[in-house]
Coordinates of C-alpha atoms in Angstrom, one line a residue:
M23 CA -10.5 11.8 9.3
S24 CA -12.8 9.0 10.3
V25 CA -13.2 6.0 8.0
V26 CA -16.7 5.2 6.9
A27 CA -18.0 2.1 5.2
L28 CA -17.7 2.1 1.4
T29 CA -19.9 0.6 -1.2
A30 CA -18.3 -1.3 -4.2
A31 CA -18.8 1.7 -6.4
Q32 CA -17.4 4.1 -3.8
Q33 CA -14.4 1.8 -3.3
A34 CA -13.6 1.8 -7.0
A35 CA -13.9 5.6 -7.1
V36 CA -11.7 6.1 -4.1
Q37 CA -9.2 3.7 -5.7
R38 CA -9.0 5.7 -8.9
R39 CA -8.5 8.9 -7.0
T40 CA -5.8 7.2 -4.8
V41 CA -3.9 6.0 -7.8
L42 CA -4.0 9.4 -9.4
V43 CA -2.8 11.2 -6.3
L44 CA 0.0 8.6 -5.6
S45 CA 1.1 8.9 -9.3
L46 CA 1.3 12.7 -9.1
G47 CA 3.3 12.3 -5.9
Q48 CA 5.7 9.9 -7.5
V49 CA 6.3 12.3 -10.4
L50 CA 7.4 14.9 -7.9
G51 CA 9.3 12.6 -5.6
G52 CA 11.1 11.0 -8.5
I53 CA 12.9 14.3 -9.3
A54 CA 14.9 14.2 -6.1
F55 CA 15.6 10.4 -6.5
G56 CA 16.9 10.9 -10.0
A57 CA 19.1 13.8 -9.1
T58 CA 20.6 12.0 -6.1
V59 CA 21.4 8.9 -8.1
S60 CA 23.2 10.9 -10.7
L61 CA 25.1 13.3 -8.5
G62 CA 25.6 11.3 -5.3
A63 CA 28.5 9.2 -6.5
L64 CA 30.2 12.1 -8.3
L65 CA 29.9 14.4 -5.3
A66 CA 31.2 11.6 -3.0
A67 CA 34.2 10.9 -5.3
D68 CA 35.0 14.6 -5.6
I69 CA 34.7 15.6 -2.0
S70 CA 36.4 12.4 -0.6
G71 CA 39.0 12.3 -3.4
N72 CA 38.7 8.5 -3.6
D73 CA 36.6 6.7 -6.2
A74 CA 36.4 3.6 -4.0
L75 CA 34.3 5.7 -1.5
S76 CA 31.8 6.8 -4.2
G77 CA 29.6 3.8 -3.6
L78 CA 28.9 5.1 -0.1
A79 CA 26.6 7.7 -1.7
T80 CA 24.2 5.1 -3.1
A81 CA 24.7 3.0 0.0
S82 CA 23.6 6.0 2.1
V83 CA 20.4 6.4 0.0
T84 CA 19.5 2.8 0.4
L85 CA 20.5 2.7 4.0
G86 CA 18.3 5.7 4.8
A87 CA 15.4 3.9 3.1
A88 CA 16.1 0.7 5.0
L89 CA 16.2 2.4 8.4
C90 CA 12.8 4.2 7.8
A91 CA 10.9 1.5 5.8
I92 CA 9.7 -0.5 8.9
P93 CA 8.9 2.6 11.1
L94 CA 7.0 4.2 8.2
A95 CA 5.1 1.0 7.6
R96 CA 4.2 0.7 11.3
L97 CA 3.1 4.4 11.3
A98 CA 1.0 3.8 8.2
A99 CA -0.7 0.8 9.9
R100 CA -1.6 3.0 12.9
V101 CA -2.5 6.3 11.3
G102 CA -2.7 5.7 7.6
R103 CA -0.6 6.2 4.5
R104 CA -1.1 9.9 4.2
R105 CA 0.8 10.8 7.4
A106 CA 3.5 8.3 6.6
L107 CA 4.1 9.6 3.1
T108 CA 4.2 13.3 4.3
L109 CA 6.8 12.4 6.9
G110 CA 8.9 10.8 4.2
N111 CA 8.7 14.1 2.3
L112 CA 9.9 16.0 5.3
F113 CA 12.9 13.7 5.6
A114 CA 13.8 14.3 2.0
L115 CA 13.6 18.1 2.4
V116 CA 16.0 18.1 5.3
G117 CA 18.3 15.8 3.4
I118 CA 18.5 18.1 0.3
A119 CA 19.4 21.1 2.5
V120 CA 22.1 19.1 4.3
V121 CA 23.6 17.9 1.0
I122 CA 23.9 21.4 -0.3
L123 CA 25.5 22.5 3.0
A124 CA 28.0 19.6 2.8
A125 CA 29.0 20.4 -0.7
S126 CA 29.6 24.0 0.2
L127 CA 31.7 23.0 3.2
R128 CA 33.2 20.0 1.4
V129 CA 32.6 17.8 4.4
F130 CA 32.3 14.1 3.3
P131 CA 30.5 12.7 6.4
L132 CA 27.9 15.5 6.3
L133 CA 27.3 14.7 2.7
L134 CA 26.5 11.1 3.6
V135 CA 24.1 12.2 6.3
G136 CA 22.2 14.4 3.8
I137 CA 22.0 11.6 1.3
L138 CA 20.9 9.2 4.0
M139 CA 18.0 11.6 4.8
I140 CA 17.0 11.7 1.1
G141 CA 17.0 7.9 1.2
A142 CA 14.7 8.1 4.3
G143 CA 12.3 10.1 2.1
N144 CA 12.6 7.6 -0.6
A145 CA 11.2 5.0 1.8
G146 CA 7.9 6.9 1.5
N147 CA 8.2 6.7 -2.3
L148 CA 8.6 3.0 -2.1
Q149 CA 5.6 2.7 0.2
S150 CA 3.5 4.5 -2.4
R151 CA 3.4 1.4 -4.7
F152 CA 1.9 -0.7 -1.8
A153 CA -0.6 2.1 -1.1
A154 CA -1.9 1.6 -4.6
T155 CA -2.9 -2.0 -3.7
D156 CA -4.7 -1.2 -0.4
L157 CA -8.1 -0.8 -2.1
A158 CA -7.3 -2.5 -5.5
A159 CA -9.4 -5.3 -6.8
A160 CA -7.4 -8.6 -6.9
Q161 CA -7.6 -8.9 -10.7
H162 CA -6.1 -5.3 -11.1
R163 CA -3.6 -5.3 -8.3
G164 CA -0.6 -5.6 -10.5
R165 CA -1.9 -3.0 -12.9
D166 CA -2.7 -0.4 -10.2
L167 CA 0.7 -0.9 -8.5
S168 CA 2.5 -0.6 -11.8
I169 CA 0.8 2.7 -12.7
V170 CA 2.2 4.3 -9.6
V171 CA 5.6 2.8 -10.3
W172 CA 5.4 4.1 -13.9
A173 CA 4.6 7.6 -12.7
T174 CA 8.1 7.8 -11.3
T175 CA 9.4 7.8 -14.9
I176 CA 8.6 11.5 -15.4
G177 CA 10.4 12.7 -12.3
G178 CA 13.1 10.0 -12.4
V179 CA 14.1 10.9 -16.0
A180 CA 13.7 14.6 -15.5
G181 CA 16.0 14.5 -12.4
P182 CA 19.2 13.5 -14.3
L183 CA 18.3 15.6 -17.3
L184 CA 18.1 18.7 -15.0
L185 CA 21.8 18.4 -14.2
G186 CA 22.8 20.9 -16.9
P187 CA 20.0 23.5 -16.3
G188 CA 20.4 22.9 -12.6
E189 CA 24.1 23.9 -12.7
L190 CA 23.1 27.2 -14.5
V191 CA 20.4 27.9 -11.9
G192 CA 22.8 26.9 -9.1
A193 CA 25.6 29.2 -10.3
A194 CA 23.1 32.1 -10.7
I195 CA 22.0 31.8 -7.1
G196 CA 25.4 30.9 -5.6
M197 CA 24.9 27.2 -5.0
P198 CA 28.0 24.9 -4.8
P199 CA 29.1 23.1 -8.0
Q200 CA 27.2 20.0 -8.9
T201 CA 24.3 20.8 -6.6
G202 CA 22.1 23.1 -8.7
S203 CA 19.5 20.5 -9.6
Y204 CA 18.8 20.0 -5.9
A205 CA 17.0 23.3 -6.1
F206 CA 14.4 21.7 -8.4
S207 CA 14.3 18.7 -6.1
F208 CA 13.5 20.8 -3.1
V209 CA 10.6 22.6 -4.8
A210 CA 9.2 19.2 -6.1
Q211 CA 9.3 17.7 -2.6
C212 CA 7.4 20.6 -1.1
A213 CA 4.7 20.2 -3.8
A214 CA 4.5 16.4 -3.0
L215 CA 4.1 17.1 0.7
V216 CA 1.2 19.5 0.1
L217 CA -0.4 17.1 -2.4
Y218 CA -0.5 14.2 0.0
L219 CA -1.8 16.3 2.9
V220 CA -4.6 17.8 0.9
A221 CA -5.7 15.1 -1.6
L222 CA -5.0 11.7 -0.2
R223 CA -8.5 11.4 1.4
P224 CA -10.0 9.1 2.5
D225 CA -6.8 7.3 3.5
P226 CA -6.6 4.1 1.4
L227 CA -5.0 1.9 4.1
L228 CA -7.5 2.8 6.8
A229 CA -10.4 2.3 4.5
A230 CA -9.0 -1.2 3.5
Q231 CA -8.5 -2.2 7.1
R232 CA -12.2 -1.3 7.8
L233 CA -13.3 -3.3 4.7
A234 CA -11.3 -6.3 5.8
K235 CA -12.8 -6.3 9.3
E236 CA -16.3 -6.1 7.8
A237 CA -15.6 -9.0 5.4
V238 CA -14.5 -11.2 8.3
A239 CA -17.5 -10.3 10.4
A240 CA -19.9 -11.0 7.5
T241 CA -18.4 -14.3 6.3
G242 CA -16.5 -15.6 9.3
A243 CA -13.5 -16.5 7.1
A244 CA -10.2 -14.7 7.0
M245 CA -7.8 -14.6 4.0
A246 CA -5.3 -17.4 3.9
D247 CA -1.7 -16.5 4.7
R248 CA 1.1 -18.1 2.6
P249 CA 4.4 -17.2 4.3
V250 CA 6.7 -19.3 2.2
I251 CA 5.6 -17.6 -1.0
A252 CA 5.8 -14.2 0.8
R253 CA 9.4 -14.9 1.9
Y254 CA 10.4 -15.8 -1.7
A255 CA 8.7 -12.6 -3.0
I256 CA 10.7 -10.6 -0.5
F257 CA 14.0 -12.3 -1.5
A258 CA 13.3 -11.9 -5.3
V259 CA 12.5 -8.2 -4.9
A260 CA 15.5 -7.6 -2.6
G261 CA 17.9 -9.6 -4.8
S262 CA 16.8 -7.8 -8.0
H263 CA 17.2 -4.5 -6.3
V264 CA 20.8 -5.4 -5.2
V265 CA 21.7 -6.2 -8.7
M266 CA 20.3 -3.0 -10.1
A267 CA 21.6 -0.7 -7.3
S268 CA 25.2 -2.1 -7.3
V269 CA 25.7 -1.8 -11.0
M270 CA 24.0 1.5 -11.3
A271 CA 25.9 3.0 -8.4
M272 CA 29.2 2.4 -10.1
T273 CA 28.2 3.4 -13.6
P274 CA 28.8 7.2 -13.2
V275 CA 32.3 6.5 -12.0
H276 CA 32.9 4.0 -14.8
L277 CA 31.6 6.5 -17.4
A278 CA 33.8 9.2 -16.0
H279 CA 36.9 6.9 -16.4
M280 CA 35.8 6.1 -20.0
A281 CA 35.4 9.8 -20.8
H282 CA 38.9 10.5 -19.6
G283 CA 40.4 7.6 -21.6
A284 CA 38.5 8.4 -24.8
H285 CA 39.7 12.0 -25.2
G286 CA 43.1 13.3 -26.1
M287 CA 42.5 16.0 -23.5
A288 CA 40.7 15.8 -20.2
P289 CA 36.9 16.2 -20.7
T290 CA 35.2 19.1 -19.0
P291 CA 32.9 18.5 -16.0
A292 CA 30.0 19.5 -18.2
D293 CA 30.9 16.7 -20.7
V294 CA 31.0 14.1 -17.9
S295 CA 27.8 15.3 -16.4
A296 CA 26.0 15.2 -19.8
L297 CA 27.2 11.6 -20.4
V298 CA 26.2 10.5 -17.0
G299 CA 22.9 12.3 -17.1
I300 CA 21.8 10.8 -20.4
T301 CA 22.8 7.3 -19.3
I302 CA 21.1 7.4 -16.0
A303 CA 18.0 9.0 -17.6
L304 CA 17.8 6.0 -20.0
H305 CA 18.3 3.7 -17.0
V306 CA 15.6 5.3 -14.9
G307 CA 13.3 5.3 -18.0
G308 CA 13.9 1.5 -18.2
M309 CA 13.0 1.2 -14.5
Y310 CA 9.6 2.8 -14.8
A311 CA 8.4 3.4 -18.4
L312 CA 7.2 -0.1 -19.1
S313 CA 6.0 -0.9 -15.6
P314 CA 2.3 -0.9 -16.6
L315 CA 3.1 -3.6 -19.2
F316 CA 4.7 -5.7 -16.5
G317 CA 1.8 -5.1 -14.2
I318 CA -0.7 -6.2 -16.8
L319 CA 1.5 -9.3 -17.6
A320 CA 1.6 -10.1 -13.9
D321 CA -2.2 -10.0 -13.7
R322 CA -2.6 -12.2 -16.8
W323 CA 0.5 -14.5 -16.8
G324 CA 1.0 -14.8 -13.1
R325 CA 3.4 -13.0 -10.7
L326 CA 6.1 -15.7 -10.7
R327 CA 6.5 -15.8 -14.5
V328 CA 7.0 -12.0 -14.6
V329 CA 9.6 -12.2 -11.7
L330 CA 11.5 -14.7 -13.8
L331 CA 11.2 -12.5 -16.9
G332 CA 12.9 -9.8 -14.9
Q333 CA 15.8 -12.2 -14.2
V334 CA 16.2 -12.8 -17.9
L335 CA 16.4 -9.1 -18.5
L336 CA 18.8 -8.6 -15.6
G337 CA 21.0 -11.4 -17.0
G338 CA 21.1 -9.6 -20.4
A339 CA 22.1 -6.4 -18.7
L340 CA 25.0 -8.1 -16.9
A341 CA 26.1 -9.7 -20.2
F342 CA 26.5 -6.2 -21.8
A343 CA 28.2 -5.0 -18.7
V344 CA 30.8 -7.8 -19.0
F345 CA 31.4 -7.9 -22.7
A346 CA 30.6 -4.3 -24.0
N347 CA 31.7 -2.2 -21.0
D348 CA 34.3 -0.4 -23.0
R349 CA 31.8 1.3 -25.3
E350 CA 29.4 4.0 -24.3
W351 CA 26.5 2.4 -26.2
G352 CA 27.2 -0.9 -24.5
V353 CA 27.0 0.7 -21.0
M354 CA 23.7 2.4 -22.1
V355 CA 22.1 -0.8 -23.3
A356 CA 23.2 -2.5 -20.1
L357 CA 21.6 0.2 -18.0
I358 CA 18.4 0.1 -20.0
L359 CA 18.1 -3.6 -19.6
L360 CA 19.0 -3.3 -15.9
G361 CA 16.1 -0.9 -15.4
L362 CA 13.6 -3.2 -17.3
G363 CA 14.6 -6.3 -15.3
W364 CA 14.3 -4.4 -12.1
S365 CA 10.8 -3.1 -13.1
A366 CA 9.5 -6.6 -14.0
A367 CA 10.8 -8.2 -10.8
T368 CA 9.7 -5.4 -8.5
V369 CA 6.2 -5.0 -9.8
A370 CA 5.4 -8.7 -9.9
G371 CA 7.3 -9.4 -6.7
A372 CA 5.4 -6.7 -4.8
A373 CA 2.1 -8.0 -6.1
L374 CA 3.0 -11.5 -5.1
L375 CA 4.0 -10.4 -1.6
T376 CA 0.7 -8.5 -1.2
E377 CA -1.6 -11.3 -2.3
S378 CA 0.2 -14.0 -0.4
S379 CA 0.0 -12.1 3.0
A380 CA -3.1 -12.0 5.2
P381 CA -4.3 -8.4 5.9
E382 CA -3.2 -8.5 9.5
V383 CA 0.4 -9.1 8.6
R384 CA 0.5 -7.4 5.1
T385 CA 1.7 -3.9 6.0
R386 CA 4.4 -5.3 8.4
R387 CA 5.7 -7.6 5.7
Q388 CA 5.7 -4.7 3.1
G389 CA 7.8 -2.7 5.5
R390 CA 10.2 -5.6 6.0
S391 CA 10.5 -6.1 2.3
D392 CA 11.4 -2.4 1.7
S393 CA 13.8 -2.4 4.6
L394 CA 15.6 -5.6 3.4
M395 CA 15.6 -4.4 -0.2
S396 CA 17.2 -1.1 0.8
L397 CA 19.6 -2.5 3.4
S398 CA 21.0 -5.3 1.1
A399 CA 21.3 -2.8 -1.7
A400 CA 23.3 -0.5 0.6
A401 CA 25.7 -3.3 1.4
G402 CA 25.9 -4.1 -2.3
A403 CA 26.7 -0.6 -3.3
V404 CA 29.6 -0.4 -0.8
L405 CA 31.0 -3.7 -2.1
A406 CA 30.4 -2.6 -5.7
G407 CA 32.9 0.2 -5.1
V408 CA 35.5 -2.2 -3.9
V409 CA 34.8 -4.7 -6.8
L410 CA 35.1 -1.9 -9.4
S411 CA 38.4 -0.7 -8.0
N412 CA 39.9 -4.2 -8.1
F413 CA 38.1 -6.1 -10.8
Q414 CA 36.7 -3.3 -13.0
Y415 CA 33.2 -3.0 -14.4
A416 CA 33.2 -6.5 -16.0
G417 CA 34.0 -8.1 -12.6
L418 CA 31.1 -6.2 -11.1
G419 CA 28.8 -7.7 -13.7
I420 CA 30.0 -11.3 -13.0
A421 CA 29.6 -10.9 -9.3
A422 CA 26.0 -9.6 -9.7
S423 CA 25.0 -12.5 -11.9
V424 CA 25.3 -14.9 -8.9
I425 CA 22.2 -13.2 -7.3
V426 CA 20.2 -13.6 -10.5
L427 CA 21.0 -17.3 -10.6
A428 CA 19.9 -17.7 -7.0
I429 CA 16.5 -16.0 -7.6
V430 CA 15.9 -18.4 -10.5
A431 CA 17.0 -21.5 -8.6
L432 CA 14.7 -20.7 -5.7
S433 CA 11.7 -19.9 -7.8
P434 CA 9.8 -23.1 -7.0
L435 CA 9.2 -21.6 -3.5
G436 CA 7.1 -18.9 -5.1
R437 CA 4.7 -21.2 -6.9
A438 CA 1.3 -21.6 -5.3
K439 CA 0.1 -25.1 -4.8
R440 CA -3.0 -26.1 -6.7

């Protein structure tokens, strides 16, 4: 579709429609993400027979997102967000099918390939938050970005809570154990693909590129680029994501060990799935439910202050992980705070990256940010499995706190000079 010039009123109308479409897509895409987070570690531990390898599941999700973030960003810069997002949906659909096949055959490497493909699809979900800023007014950039992030709450919370019903549906149609909820994920991804193809018109990125060229032609002045601030924003987002992903990846395994130790007899798989599902649902709710609040705060207080607020929340989460990890409520509080800290840092950091980058380099930096965020989290998830096996859950919390301290210490780099 060709991109035509937009008036200010038309731009605002297109932006509202874009945010709505992206939000609906995030609801649908979040279902697959929530299910994969909950089931991936358990499936990996069950099929491999080794808890230390369970972190490879989350690592595969993040690795898939890392590998596809930059190519999808480059594709978006050339042909628009719509085609890039639909390609991400296709990756996720293939991944879901491969995971179900791997669980049926009990082939661990094939399982990781399927989870990696789902992660590649998640790269599209991550790109959606940047798509919300393409046509956003500067004073509402954090708010619009955070609305799209918030929309993932519905799908992200529903994904883990569908574990129980998913097992019933899966058993009824002959799916392998612990994969039933992927049937819901597959349907949701199909719906998201159709939604983007049909409704994401005009393409927000192509329209924004046209407006930027017209502004330069009219004024002769291009937007200033602030690479130091942009690099700090990328580091803050990636570091916060590593903390969240590494602790979250090992929580299902830790809860399973707790459940076995707390009962006189071995708990049933349904009991473990319910405990894990509720805890991860609370965590995913923390990740997304209050993101509009953090977006509004980022617009009013400033991006850097909200990034640092995220570090305070992450620090609180790690304190509970260290000192209350032997209680179910303590782990739940830790995961809720972990989600809230991630939300504040991610929303504010993404807004900081966008506004500190000139239009001609913005999409490329966004892709690099997503790639680094996912790649570093993949490494963190693998190391988290080793740390959990050797130093338990408290040791994992202590190790993650080093990253939080580094983000705080380097925060002067993210402050704009007056």
